[in-house]
Amino acid sequence: MKTGYEKIYERPDTLLSTRMHYCPGCMHAIVHKLIAELIDEMKLQEKTVGVCPVGCSVFAYDYIDIDWQEAAHGRAAALATAIKRMLPDRLVFSYQGDGDLAAIGTAETIHACNRGEQFTFIFINNAIYGMTGGQMAPTTLEGMKTTTSPYGRLAKTAGMPLKMCELVSQFDGVAFAQRVSCNNPANVRRTKKAIQRAFEIQQQGLGTTFVEVVSNCPSNWKCTPEVSLQKVKEEMLPYFPLGVYKEPRS
Amino acid sequence: MPAKGYVEIDKEVCKGCNLCVLNCPTKCLALNTTDTNSHGLHYAYQADEEKCIACMNCSVMCPDAAITVYKKTE
Ligand SMILES: Cc1ncc(C[n+]2csc(CCOP(=O)(O)OP(=O)(O)O)c2C)c(N)n1
Ligand code: SF4
Ligand code: SF4
Ligand code: SF4
Ligand SMILES: [Mg+2]
C-alpha cells in the first residue's frame, strides 16, 4: 500500500480464492460477492447454510465459504425448509435460477412461501436457462429469442413471463419481497441492502423472505456484458419493475 | 494534488468484462488490449491514477472481486 492511503475495499474473506466459472460480466458472480460481504459484515460465517440449485450456480458451494447442501433441480425450497426446521438458529437461504425456482420448482417455491417457511430465497432471474444452453424459461420476455423459441416467445402459446415477486407477495406467509438488479453501481448497493434486510427479517422470525435479482446472461443472450446491462435496463426492468413488494407488518 | 485514491486489480482474477471501466465516473480505468493474463483474457488496469476518487463503483460492479480500493487518509 502507498503511504498516506488506507484500504477501503478488498475481496471478502468468505469468498474463496477459487476462480468462479461464471462467464465474464455474469451477475451470478456479483450476487455471490454481495452474499460473502454480508456474511463477513454480519459475522454469520459459522451460522449460515446455503442451498444451491441445479443451474449455472450449481457450484456456489465451491465459492462461498459456508455450509451448503446441493438440492435436486427445483427442490431447494423443500431442502431449505427441512434445514431451517431442524436447525432454527441457523441463517438459511436458497440460491436459485428462474428455471429452478419458477419452472421445475414452482410447487416447492409456492408452498414454502404459503407456509411461511423462515428462510430467504435469493432468486436470480435472467429470463433463460443459462446452464443448459439458453432454452426459454417461464420468465423469458415476450418476443425474446431462445433456442426453444427461435422466433421469439409467443404469449399465445407460452403465456406471459411469470412475475414471481408479485406472485409470492400475495401469501400471508411471506414477510418480505423485493425485486432488485445489479445493472449499475447504485442498484448493486441496493441489492446488498435488500439481501441484508431479508437476512435480518429472517433472524426476527417474521416469515419467508424473497429477493429477486433481475439478472443477465451475456452468453445465451448472445451479447457483450455491456449490452446485457442495457438489455436489463431497456427490456427486463420495464416488465419486471424494481421495488419492495412486501414489508413485514409493523 | 495527489490523487484521492487508487485501485489495484488482480489481473489473474479479472475476466475482462469491462464493467468496472464502463462504470468509473472519472474514466480512469481501461482494458489492456495488448496483453492478456494466463487465461488469455484482456485485463483491466488503472490507466490514469491521478483521476481516481476512491468512489468504489468499480469494486461494487466487479463480478469477480478482483479490485482493491485505497483512499487517501485524513
Ligand atoms: C430433473 C432435471 N431436469 C432438467 C435438468 C436440466 N437442467 C439443468 S439446469 C436447468 C435450468 C437452469 O436454468 P436456471 O434455473 O434459470 O439457471 P441459470 O443457469 O439460468 O442460472 C435445466 C433444465 C436437470 N438437471 N434435472
Ligand atoms: S451461461 Fe449465462 S448465467 Fe451461466 S454463467 Fe454464463 S452468463 Fe452466467
Ligand atoms: S474507485 Fe471510482 S474513480 Fe477510482 S477507479 Fe474505481 S470507479 Fe474509478
Ligand atoms: S469488472 Fe472486474 S473482472 Fe470485469 S474487467 Fe473490471 S476488474 Fe476485470
Ligand atoms: Mg436462468
CSV table of N, CA and C and ligand atoms in Angstrom, one decimal, chain B residues 7 20 23-26 28-29 46 51-59 69, ligand 3:
chain,number,residue,atom,x,y,z
B,7,VAL,N,-6.6,2.2,-7.2
B,7,VAL,CA,-7.1,0.8,-7.1
B,7,VAL,C,-6.0,-0.2,-7.6
B,20,CYS,N,-16.1,-2.6,-14.8
B,20,CYS,CA,-15.5,-1.5,-14.0
B,20,CYS,C,-15.2,-0.3,-14.9
B,23,ASN,N,-18.2,1.8,-15.6
B,23,ASN,CA,-18.9,2.4,-14.5
B,23,ASN,C,-18.0,3.3,-13.7
B,24,CYS,N,-16.8,3.6,-14.1
B,24,CYS,CA,-15.9,4.5,-13.4
B,24,CYS,C,-16.3,5.9,-13.8
B,25,PRO,N,-16.7,6.7,-12.9
B,25,PRO,CA,-17.2,8.1,-13.2
B,25,PRO,C,-16.1,9.0,-13.8
B,26,THR,N,-14.8,8.7,-13.4
B,26,THR,CA,-13.7,9.6,-13.9
B,26,THR,C,-13.0,9.0,-15.0
B,28,CYS,N,-10.9,6.5,-15.4
B,28,CYS,CA,-9.5,6.3,-15.2
B,28,CYS,C,-9.1,4.9,-15.3
B,29,LEU,N,-10.0,4.0,-15.7
B,29,LEU,CA,-9.7,2.6,-15.9
B,29,LEU,C,-9.7,2.3,-17.4
B,46,GLN,N,-5.6,0.4,-14.0
B,46,GLN,CA,-5.8,1.8,-13.8
B,46,GLN,C,-4.9,2.6,-14.7
B,51,LYS,N,-6.8,10.5,-11.5
B,51,LYS,CA,-8.2,10.9,-11.5
B,51,LYS,C,-9.0,10.1,-10.5
B,52,CYS,N,-8.5,9.0,-10.0
B,52,CYS,CA,-9.3,8.2,-9.1
B,52,CYS,C,-9.8,8.9,-7.9
B,53,ILE,N,-11.1,8.8,-7.6
B,53,ILE,CA,-11.7,9.5,-6.4
B,53,ILE,C,-12.1,8.5,-5.3
B,54,ALA,N,-11.7,7.2,-5.5
B,54,ALA,CA,-12.0,6.2,-4.4
B,54,ALA,C,-13.5,6.0,-4.2
B,55,CYS,N,-14.3,6.1,-5.3
B,55,CYS,CA,-15.7,6.0,-5.1
B,55,CYS,C,-16.2,4.6,-5.0
B,56,MET,N,-15.3,3.6,-5.3
B,56,MET,CA,-15.7,2.2,-5.2
B,56,MET,C,-16.7,1.7,-6.3
B,57,ASN,N,-17.1,2.5,-7.2
B,57,ASN,CA,-18.0,2.0,-8.2
B,57,ASN,C,-17.5,0.8,-9.0
B,58,CYS,N,-16.2,0.8,-9.2
B,58,CYS,CA,-15.5,-0.3,-9.9
B,58,CYS,C,-15.6,-1.6,-9.1
B,59,SER,N,-15.2,-1.5,-7.8
B,59,SER,CA,-15.2,-2.7,-7.0
B,59,SER,C,-16.6,-3.2,-6.7
B,69,VAL,N,-9.5,-1.2,-3.3
B,69,VAL,CA,-9.6,0.2,-3.4
B,69,VAL,C,-8.9,0.9,-2.2
C,3,SF4,S1,-12.7,4.0,-7.2
C,3,SF4,FE1,-14.1,5.1,-8.5
C,3,SF4,S2,-12.8,6.6,-9.6
C,3,SF4,FE2,-11.4,5.1,-8.7
C,3,SF4,S3,-11.1,3.6,-10.4
C,3,SF4,FE3,-12.8,2.9,-9.1
C,3,SF4,S4,-14.6,3.7,-10.2
C,3,SF4,FE4,-12.9,4.9,-10.9
